[in-house]
């Protein structure tokens, strides 16, 4: 792990003497990280792009003015390493107040070496994820479904806050790729998942082959545009092709390509962030029933990734009875429910619970789970961030809260 250490010191101090008093701090840093030290007067001309983290070492009191001179040239967020001697911490507090007034994110790193080591490693991981998100390419194929009236975003604000590029793609480009899918490849894909499924109900093998063609066309579109994530106006497929994107989206998610339906940008962004933070494949679903007395929420959708299902059944798409949807049976146990929304993707909800039942109603989307989600009913009934929410197996609220607290 490569750290740039910006040395900030008052000019009234002899740096060689100060560095001797900080020998144990340097030993700690060099024993755990690859350190490149940069004097504050060299900051303006330094390239910080190749470092895992940039830390500003506030070595002495009286260094505040020198920090102010280089403030505009420092990468964000700004981390201040303050120690218990040489009036380092008082100076860092003054600097922190200055930074906060500029509206820039900053934090003081201070404490025992063991705690600092854990915190710095966490910040490095945070920076890696944050950088990856800022460079992400998210494709919107078609436009958002007409009924997503509460899921619209200000793309400029969202891009400014998070940094990803939202790429509009026409449905016609997808249809063109669909026409050129190799029949043999679609046949092999269909056979593979037919053999893996517990059974097939309303759908037939022809439906499955056509669903596989949709998957292969979307995969090609993803490759052509170098997409990290995508969402598609999937009900257009029903009207034009008499089939759905449910299988395609499930398989893309299984392959690590974040894929959501209905052109829902907040939902697919939440899915992408969830997978980056937790390493788990997410499932986009609708809350379909709320038992506020028991704090139990039922979720359902037709696009569950096969990799998170104990077993799965090939079904038709619930609303239309066409094409191929997936009824996944999920393992009972720990789960996290997560959603990011708001005009600039600045709001979020996260809660931990337990999957307590797989259901099989004919009046809901095919994969159906009941989740015991303590103290969450009021949120869904009063403050919900639109309809789609993201299901992640395991308990991950702590890492999500820690990450988003830095935003």
Short mmCIF file of C-alpha atoms in Angstrom, two decimals:
data_model
loop_
_atom_site.label_atom_id
_atom_site.label_comp_id
_atom_site.label_asym_id
_atom_site.label_seq_id
_atom_site.Cartn_x
_atom_site.Cartn_y
_atom_site.Cartn_z
CA UNK A 1 0.00 0.00 0.00
CA UNK A 2 1.59 3.19 -1.26
CA UNK A 3 1.03 6.36 0.79
CA UNK A 4 2.05 9.93 0.00
CA UNK A 5 3.00 11.63 3.26
CA UNK A 6 2.84 15.42 2.96
CA UNK A 7 5.14 16.89 5.60
CA UNK A 8 3.74 20.09 7.13
CA UNK A 9 5.85 21.89 9.73
CA UNK A 10 6.27 25.38 11.14
CA UNK A 11 9.26 27.27 9.81
CA UNK A 12 10.38 28.14 13.35
CA UNK A 13 11.21 24.47 13.99
CA UNK A 14 14.28 22.59 12.81
CA UNK A 15 12.80 19.70 10.84
CA UNK A 16 15.69 17.34 11.59
CA UNK A 17 15.14 17.76 15.34
CA UNK A 18 11.35 17.39 14.98
CA UNK A 19 11.77 14.23 12.91
CA UNK A 20 13.87 12.70 15.71
CA UNK A 21 10.99 13.24 18.12
CA UNK A 22 8.74 11.47 15.61
CA UNK A 23 11.00 8.46 15.08
CA UNK A 24 8.46 5.98 16.47
CA UNK A 25 5.73 7.42 14.20
CA UNK A 26 7.95 7.03 11.14
CA UNK A 27 8.81 3.48 12.19
CA UNK A 28 5.11 2.64 12.44
CA UNK A 29 4.40 4.07 9.00
CA UNK A 30 7.38 2.49 7.25
CA UNK A 31 6.75 -0.91 8.84
CA UNK A 32 3.22 -1.04 7.45
CA UNK A 33 3.19 1.01 4.24
CA UNK A 34 5.34 2.12 1.35
CA UNK A 35 5.88 5.79 2.19
CA UNK A 36 6.83 8.65 -0.14
CA UNK A 37 7.38 11.84 1.84
CA UNK A 38 6.70 15.18 0.13
CA UNK A 39 7.63 18.50 1.68
CA UNK A 40 4.80 21.05 1.63
CA UNK A 41 6.69 23.36 -0.73
CA UNK A 42 6.73 20.61 -3.41
CA UNK A 43 2.99 19.85 -3.29
CA UNK A 44 1.95 22.23 -6.10
CA UNK A 45 4.03 20.36 -8.67
CA UNK A 46 3.53 16.80 -7.39
CA UNK A 47 1.46 14.13 -9.17
CA UNK A 48 -0.65 12.30 -6.56
CA UNK A 49 -2.47 10.01 -9.00
CA UNK A 50 -0.53 6.81 -8.28
CA UNK A 51 -0.91 6.68 -4.50
CA UNK A 52 -3.36 4.54 -2.56
CA UNK A 53 -3.81 7.34 -0.01
CA UNK A 54 -2.56 10.85 0.70
CA UNK A 55 -1.96 11.79 4.35
CA UNK A 56 -0.94 15.24 5.57
CA UNK A 57 1.44 14.85 8.51
CA UNK A 58 0.92 17.85 10.82
CA UNK A 59 4.24 17.68 12.62
CA UNK A 60 4.10 20.83 14.75
CA UNK A 61 2.00 23.70 15.92
CA UNK A 62 2.27 26.89 13.91
CA UNK A 63 2.04 24.98 10.63
CA UNK A 64 -1.47 26.15 9.82
CA UNK A 65 -0.45 28.94 7.44
CA UNK A 66 1.77 26.62 5.44
CA UNK A 67 -1.14 24.21 5.10
CA UNK A 68 -3.42 27.01 3.87
CA UNK A 69 -0.93 27.80 1.11
CA UNK A 70 -1.16 24.29 -0.35
CA UNK A 71 -4.82 23.58 0.43
CA UNK A 72 -6.08 24.06 -3.12
CA UNK A 73 -3.52 21.59 -4.47
CA UNK A 74 -4.28 18.70 -2.11
CA UNK A 75 -6.36 15.71 -3.24
CA UNK A 76 -9.76 15.26 -1.60
CA UNK A 77 -10.79 14.06 0.95
CA UNK A 78 -8.09 15.55 3.16
CA UNK A 79 -6.63 13.41 5.96
CA UNK A 80 -4.60 15.05 8.73
CA UNK A 81 -2.22 12.87 10.76
CA UNK A 82 -1.82 14.47 14.20
CA UNK A 83 0.34 13.21 17.07
CA UNK A 84 0.40 13.89 20.78
CA UNK A 85 3.59 16.02 20.83
CA UNK A 86 4.92 19.25 19.30
CA UNK A 87 1.44 20.87 19.42
CA UNK A 88 0.52 18.75 16.43
CA UNK A 89 -3.07 18.09 17.45
CA UNK A 90 -3.96 21.74 18.23
CA UNK A 91 -2.68 22.72 14.79
CA UNK A 92 -4.64 19.92 13.15
CA UNK A 93 -7.82 21.09 14.88
CA UNK A 94 -7.34 24.62 13.58
CA UNK A 95 -6.68 23.26 10.09
CA UNK A 96 -9.74 21.03 10.27
CA UNK A 97 -11.92 24.03 11.09
CA UNK A 98 -10.45 25.88 8.11
CA UNK A 99 -11.12 22.93 5.78
CA UNK A 100 -14.69 22.50 7.02
CA UNK A 101 -15.46 26.14 6.25
CA UNK A 102 -14.42 25.47 2.65
CA UNK A 103 -17.01 22.67 2.44
CA UNK A 104 -14.35 20.01 1.88
CA UNK A 105 -14.44 16.57 3.50
CA UNK A 106 -11.64 16.09 6.02
CA UNK A 107 -10.71 13.94 9.00
CA UNK A 108 -8.01 13.86 11.67
CA UNK A 109 -6.13 10.58 12.11
CA UNK A 110 -5.04 10.37 15.74
CA UNK A 111 -4.64 7.63 18.31
CA UNK A 112 -2.88 4.36 19.06
CA UNK A 113 -0.88 2.77 16.25
CA UNK A 114 -3.01 -0.38 16.14
CA UNK A 115 -6.20 1.67 15.71
CA UNK A 116 -4.57 3.94 13.16
CA UNK A 117 -3.38 0.97 11.14
CA UNK A 118 -6.92 -0.39 10.88
CA UNK A 119 -8.32 3.05 10.03
CA UNK A 120 -5.74 3.79 7.34
CA UNK A 121 -6.27 0.39 5.70
CA UNK A 122 -10.02 1.05 5.73
CA UNK A 123 -9.50 4.47 4.14
CA UNK A 124 -7.36 2.93 1.41
CA UNK A 125 -10.11 0.43 0.59
CA UNK A 126 -12.68 3.23 0.69
CA UNK A 127 -10.60 5.29 -1.76
CA UNK A 128 -10.27 2.34 -4.15
CA UNK A 129 -14.02 1.78 -4.17
CA UNK A 130 -14.75 5.50 -4.43
CA UNK A 131 -12.36 5.79 -7.38
CA UNK A 132 -13.93 2.79 -9.12
CA UNK A 133 -17.42 4.25 -8.68
CA UNK A 134 -16.30 7.63 -10.00
CA UNK A 135 -14.96 5.95 -13.14
CA UNK A 136 -17.94 3.64 -13.68
CA UNK A 137 -19.87 3.58 -16.95
CA UNK A 138 -23.57 2.95 -16.37
CA UNK A 139 -25.68 2.24 -19.44
CA UNK A 140 -29.37 3.19 -19.64
CA UNK A 141 -30.90 1.21 -22.48
CA UNK A 142 -34.08 2.94 -23.55
CA UNK A 143 -35.40 5.17 -20.81
CA UNK A 144 -36.91 4.66 -17.38
CA UNK A 145 -40.27 2.91 -17.28
CA UNK A 146 -43.13 5.38 -17.30
CA UNK A 147 -44.37 4.35 -13.85
CA UNK A 148 -41.10 5.18 -12.07
CA UNK A 149 -42.29 8.69 -11.25
CA UNK A 150 -40.47 8.72 -7.90
CA UNK A 151 -37.19 7.32 -9.21
CA UNK A 152 -36.09 10.14 -11.50
CA UNK A 153 -32.73 11.75 -10.76
CA UNK A 154 -30.77 14.84 -11.67
CA UNK A 155 -27.98 13.16 -13.59
CA UNK A 156 -25.69 16.17 -13.39
CA UNK A 157 -26.05 16.31 -9.60
CA UNK A 158 -25.59 12.55 -9.29
CA UNK A 159 -22.50 12.61 -11.49
CA UNK A 160 -21.07 15.53 -9.52
CA UNK A 161 -21.70 13.74 -6.22
CA UNK A 162 -20.48 10.29 -7.26
CA UNK A 163 -18.67 10.76 -10.57
CA UNK A 164 -19.96 7.94 -12.82
CA UNK A 165 -20.84 8.46 -16.45
CA UNK A 166 -24.44 7.73 -17.42
CA UNK A 167 -24.59 6.53 -21.01
CA UNK A 168 -27.87 6.60 -22.94
CA UNK A 169 -28.27 3.78 -25.44
CA UNK A 170 -31.15 3.25 -27.84
CA UNK A 171 -33.26 0.11 -27.81
CA UNK A 172 -32.66 -0.10 -31.56
CA UNK A 173 -28.97 -0.81 -30.98
CA UNK A 174 -29.89 -3.70 -28.72
CA UNK A 175 -32.40 -5.05 -31.27
CA UNK A 176 -29.73 -4.90 -33.96
CA UNK A 177 -27.37 -6.97 -31.83
CA UNK A 178 -30.18 -9.39 -31.07
CA UNK A 179 -30.66 -10.13 -34.76
CA UNK A 180 -27.02 -11.20 -35.00
CA UNK A 181 -26.84 -13.54 -32.01
CA UNK A 182 -25.46 -16.94 -32.97
CA UNK A 183 -28.17 -19.58 -32.77
CA UNK A 184 -25.77 -22.22 -31.52
CA UNK A 185 -24.57 -20.05 -28.63
CA UNK A 186 -28.15 -19.32 -27.58
CA UNK A 187 -29.03 -23.02 -27.80
CA UNK A 188 -26.09 -24.01 -25.57
CA UNK A 189 -26.94 -21.33 -23.00
CA UNK A 190 -30.57 -22.43 -22.92
CA UNK A 191 -29.64 -26.09 -22.50
CA UNK A 192 -27.25 -25.28 -19.65
CA UNK A 193 -29.87 -23.54 -17.55
CA UNK A 194 -32.63 -25.96 -18.48
CA UNK A 195 -30.48 -28.76 -17.06
CA UNK A 196 -29.67 -26.78 -13.91
CA UNK A 197 -33.26 -25.78 -13.16
CA UNK A 198 -35.42 -27.82 -10.82
CA UNK A 199 -38.14 -27.70 -13.45
CA UNK A 200 -39.84 -25.50 -16.02
CA UNK A 201 -43.46 -24.54 -15.59
CA UNK A 202 -45.34 -22.07 -17.81
CA UNK A 203 -42.42 -21.42 -20.19
CA UNK A 204 -41.07 -23.75 -22.86
CA UNK A 205 -37.68 -24.42 -24.45
CA UNK A 206 -38.35 -21.99 -27.30
CA UNK A 207 -38.97 -19.23 -24.73
CA UNK A 208 -35.73 -20.19 -23.01
CA UNK A 209 -33.69 -19.98 -26.22
CA UNK A 210 -35.14 -16.56 -26.99
CA UNK A 211 -34.35 -15.42 -23.42
CA UNK A 212 -30.79 -16.67 -23.94
CA UNK A 213 -30.56 -14.60 -27.13
CA UNK A 214 -31.56 -11.51 -25.15
CA UNK A 215 -28.83 -12.31 -22.63
CA UNK A 216 -26.17 -12.69 -25.32
CA UNK A 217 -27.20 -9.46 -27.05
CA UNK A 218 -27.08 -7.52 -23.78
CA UNK A 219 -23.71 -9.03 -22.98
CA UNK A 220 -22.40 -7.90 -26.38
CA UNK A 221 -23.82 -4.41 -25.84
CA UNK A 222 -22.08 -4.27 -22.47
CA UNK A 223 -18.77 -5.22 -24.05
CA UNK A 224 -19.18 -2.81 -26.98
CA UNK A 225 -19.66 0.16 -24.66
CA UNK A 226 -17.37 -1.02 -21.87
CA UNK A 227 -20.19 -0.83 -19.33
CA UNK A 228 -19.78 -1.59 -15.64
CA UNK A 229 -23.54 -1.65 -15.07
CA UNK A 230 -26.73 -1.35 -17.07
CA UNK A 231 -30.45 -1.01 -16.74
CA UNK A 232 -32.95 -1.62 -19.51
CA UNK A 233 -36.53 -0.56 -20.25
CA UNK A 234 -37.46 -4.22 -20.15
CA UNK A 235 -41.22 -4.05 -20.73
CA UNK A 236 -40.47 -2.90 -24.26
CA UNK A 237 -39.07 -6.37 -24.82
CA UNK A 238 -42.38 -7.88 -23.83
CA UNK A 239 -44.25 -5.77 -26.38
CA UNK A 240 -41.81 -6.31 -29.24
CA UNK A 241 -40.39 -9.78 -28.59
CA UNK A 242 -43.05 -11.44 -26.42
CA UNK A 243 -40.22 -12.31 -24.05
CA UNK A 244 -38.43 -10.65 -21.15
CA UNK A 245 -34.99 -9.69 -19.91
CA UNK A 246 -35.38 -11.51 -16.58
CA UNK A 247 -33.02 -14.39 -17.38
CA UNK A 248 -30.54 -12.06 -19.09
CA UNK A 249 -30.30 -9.73 -16.10
CA UNK A 250 -29.95 -12.64 -13.69
CA UNK A 251 -27.08 -14.15 -15.68
CA UNK A 252 -25.29 -10.84 -16.15
CA UNK A 253 -25.40 -10.24 -12.39
CA UNK A 254 -24.04 -13.74 -11.86
CA UNK A 255 -21.09 -12.77 -14.08
CA UNK A 256 -20.35 -9.60 -12.12
CA UNK A 257 -22.00 -7.22 -14.60
CA UNK A 258 -24.50 -5.24 -12.54
CA UNK A 259 -27.83 -5.33 -14.37
CA UNK A 260 -31.20 -3.93 -13.38
CA UNK A 261 -34.59 -3.68 -15.00
CA UNK A 262 -37.19 -1.02 -15.84
CA UNK A 263 -34.54 1.63 -16.54
CA UNK A 264 -34.31 2.31 -12.80
CA UNK A 265 -31.08 4.30 -12.37
CA UNK A 266 -31.10 4.62 -8.54
CA UNK A 267 -31.72 0.89 -8.21
CA UNK A 268 -28.90 -0.17 -10.54
CA UNK A 269 -26.53 2.33 -8.90
CA UNK A 270 -27.41 0.86 -5.51
CA UNK A 271 -26.75 -2.63 -6.87
CA UNK A 272 -23.37 -1.58 -8.24
CA UNK A 273 -22.29 0.08 -5.00
CA UNK A 274 -23.61 -2.85 -2.94
CA UNK A 275 -21.52 -5.37 -4.83
CA UNK A 276 -18.39 -3.21 -4.65
CA UNK A 277 -18.78 -2.76 -0.89
CA UNK A 278 -19.81 -6.26 0.11
CA UNK A 279 -18.60 -8.58 -2.63
CA UNK A 280 -22.08 -10.11 -2.72
CA UNK A 281 -24.30 -10.39 -5.80
CA UNK A 282 -27.38 -8.18 -5.22
CA UNK A 283 -31.04 -8.87 -5.98
CA UNK A 284 -33.38 -6.05 -7.06
CA UNK A 285 -36.90 -6.55 -5.72
CA UNK A 286 -40.19 -4.88 -4.89
CA UNK A 287 -41.71 -4.75 -1.40
CA UNK A 288 -45.11 -6.37 -2.00
CA UNK A 289 -46.52 -6.75 1.51
CA UNK A 290 -45.77 -5.09 4.86
CA UNK A 291 -46.79 -6.54 8.21
CA UNK A 292 -46.18 -3.50 10.42
CA UNK A 293 -47.11 -5.37 13.61
CA UNK A 294 -44.39 -7.96 13.08
CA UNK A 295 -42.01 -5.75 11.05
CA UNK A 296 -41.99 -8.32 8.28
CA UNK A 297 -41.60 -7.20 4.67
CA UNK A 298 -42.26 -9.45 1.69
CA UNK A 299 -40.18 -8.81 -1.44
CA UNK A 300 -40.66 -10.21 -4.94
CA UNK A 301 -39.21 -9.98 -8.46
CA UNK A 302 -38.48 -12.19 -11.47
CA UNK A 303 -34.76 -11.44 -11.92
CA UNK A 304 -33.03 -13.12 -8.99
CA UNK A 305 -29.43 -14.16 -9.75
CA UNK A 306 -29.10 -17.92 -9.93
CA UNK A 307 -25.85 -17.82 -7.93
CA UNK A 308 -27.64 -16.66 -4.76
CA UNK A 309 -30.47 -19.20 -5.11
CA UNK A 310 -30.34 -22.62 -3.47
CA UNK A 311 -32.36 -23.85 -6.42
CA UNK A 312 -34.47 -22.25 -9.13
CA UNK A 313 -37.50 -22.89 -11.31
CA UNK A 314 -37.94 -21.50 -14.82
CA UNK A 315 -41.27 -19.69 -14.93
CA UNK A 316 -43.03 -17.17 -17.11
CA UNK A 317 -42.85 -13.44 -16.42
CA UNK A 318 -45.47 -12.71 -13.73
CA UNK A 319 -47.31 -9.68 -15.14
CA UNK A 320 -47.56 -10.89 -18.72
CA UNK A 321 -47.28 -14.67 -18.52
CA UNK A 322 -44.72 -14.45 -21.33
CA UNK A 323 -41.08 -15.40 -21.73
CA UNK A 324 -38.89 -16.61 -18.89
CA UNK A 325 -38.80 -15.39 -15.30
CA UNK A 326 -36.92 -17.01 -12.46
CA UNK A 327 -38.36 -18.34 -9.23
CA UNK A 328 -35.34 -18.59 -6.96
CA UNK A 329 -35.45 -20.30 -3.59
CA UNK A 330 -33.16 -18.36 -1.27
CA UNK A 331 -31.46 -19.68 1.83
CA UNK A 332 -33.05 -18.54 5.07
CA UNK A 333 -30.82 -16.33 7.16
CA UNK A 334 -29.05 -12.99 7.31
CA UNK A 335 -29.89 -10.34 4.75
CA UNK A 336 -29.38 -6.60 4.23
CA UNK A 337 -31.92 -4.35 2.50
CA UNK A 338 -30.38 -1.28 0.87
CA UNK A 339 -31.41 1.61 -1.37
CA UNK A 340 -29.81 4.85 -2.55
CA UNK A 341 -32.02 7.56 -4.03
CA UNK A 342 -32.83 11.23 -4.05
CA UNK A 343 -32.33 13.72 -6.87
CA UNK A 344 -28.54 13.51 -6.65
CA UNK A 345 -28.36 9.98 -5.24
CA UNK A 346 -27.61 11.54 -1.86
CA UNK A 347 -30.20 9.69 0.27
CA UNK A 348 -30.06 6.11 1.48
CA UNK A 349 -31.73 3.45 3.58
CA UNK A 350 -30.14 0.32 4.98
CA UNK A 351 -31.41 -2.29 7.43
CA UNK A 352 -30.45 -5.78 8.47
CA UNK A 353 -32.85 -8.65 8.87
CA UNK A 354 -33.46 -12.33 8.27
CA UNK A 355 -35.08 -14.20 5.40
CA UNK A 356 -37.65 -16.31 7.23
CA UNK A 357 -39.69 -17.77 4.37
CA UNK A 358 -39.78 -18.41 0.62
CA UNK A 359 -43.31 -17.97 -0.66
CA UNK A 360 -45.14 -19.17 -3.76
CA UNK A 361 -48.06 -16.88 -4.46
CA UNK A 362 -49.50 -16.83 -7.98
CA UNK A 363 -50.25 -13.13 -7.47
CA UNK A 364 -46.70 -11.74 -7.22
CA UNK A 365 -43.42 -11.81 -9.11
CA UNK A 366 -41.80 -15.22 -9.16
CA UNK A 367 -39.07 -15.02 -6.52
CA UNK A 368 -40.76 -14.21 -3.22
CA UNK A 369 -39.13 -13.87 0.20
CA UNK A 370 -40.45 -12.75 3.56
CA UNK A 371 -37.90 -10.79 5.58
CA UNK A 372 -38.00 -10.07 9.28
CA UNK A 373 -36.74 -6.46 9.21
CA UNK A 374 -36.93 -4.85 12.68
CA UNK A 375 -38.03 -1.22 12.97
CA UNK A 376 -38.39 -0.77 9.22
CA UNK A 377 -42.14 -0.76 8.58
CA UNK A 378 -42.46 2.95 9.29
CA UNK A 379 -39.76 3.72 6.72
CA UNK A 380 -41.53 1.78 3.98
CA UNK A 381 -44.92 3.29 4.76
CA UNK A 382 -43.77 6.89 5.28
CA UNK A 383 -40.31 7.56 3.85
CA UNK A 384 -39.53 4.84 1.29
CA UNK A 385 -37.03 5.68 -1.44
CA UNK A 386 -39.33 4.55 -4.26
CA UNK A 387 -40.34 0.94 -4.82
CA UNK A 388 -37.29 -1.12 -5.81
CA UNK A 389 -34.94 -2.10 -3.00
CA UNK A 390 -31.79 -4.18 -3.10
CA UNK A 391 -31.40 -7.45 -1.22
CA UNK A 392 -27.88 -8.53 -0.20
CA UNK A 393 -27.25 -11.83 1.56
CA UNK A 394 -25.46 -11.40 4.89
CA UNK A 395 -25.28 -8.53 7.36
CA UNK A 396 -23.58 -5.51 5.79
CA UNK A 397 -25.17 -2.41 7.38
CA UNK A 398 -21.99 -1.48 9.26
CA UNK A 399 -19.77 -1.34 6.18
CA UNK A 400 -22.46 0.50 4.18
CA UNK A 401 -23.01 3.06 6.94
CA UNK A 402 -19.27 3.58 7.39
CA UNK A 403 -18.79 4.13 3.67
CA UNK A 404 -21.72 6.48 3.19
CA UNK A 405 -20.90 8.44 6.32
CA UNK A 406 -17.81 9.62 4.45
CA UNK A 407 -19.90 10.94 1.55
#
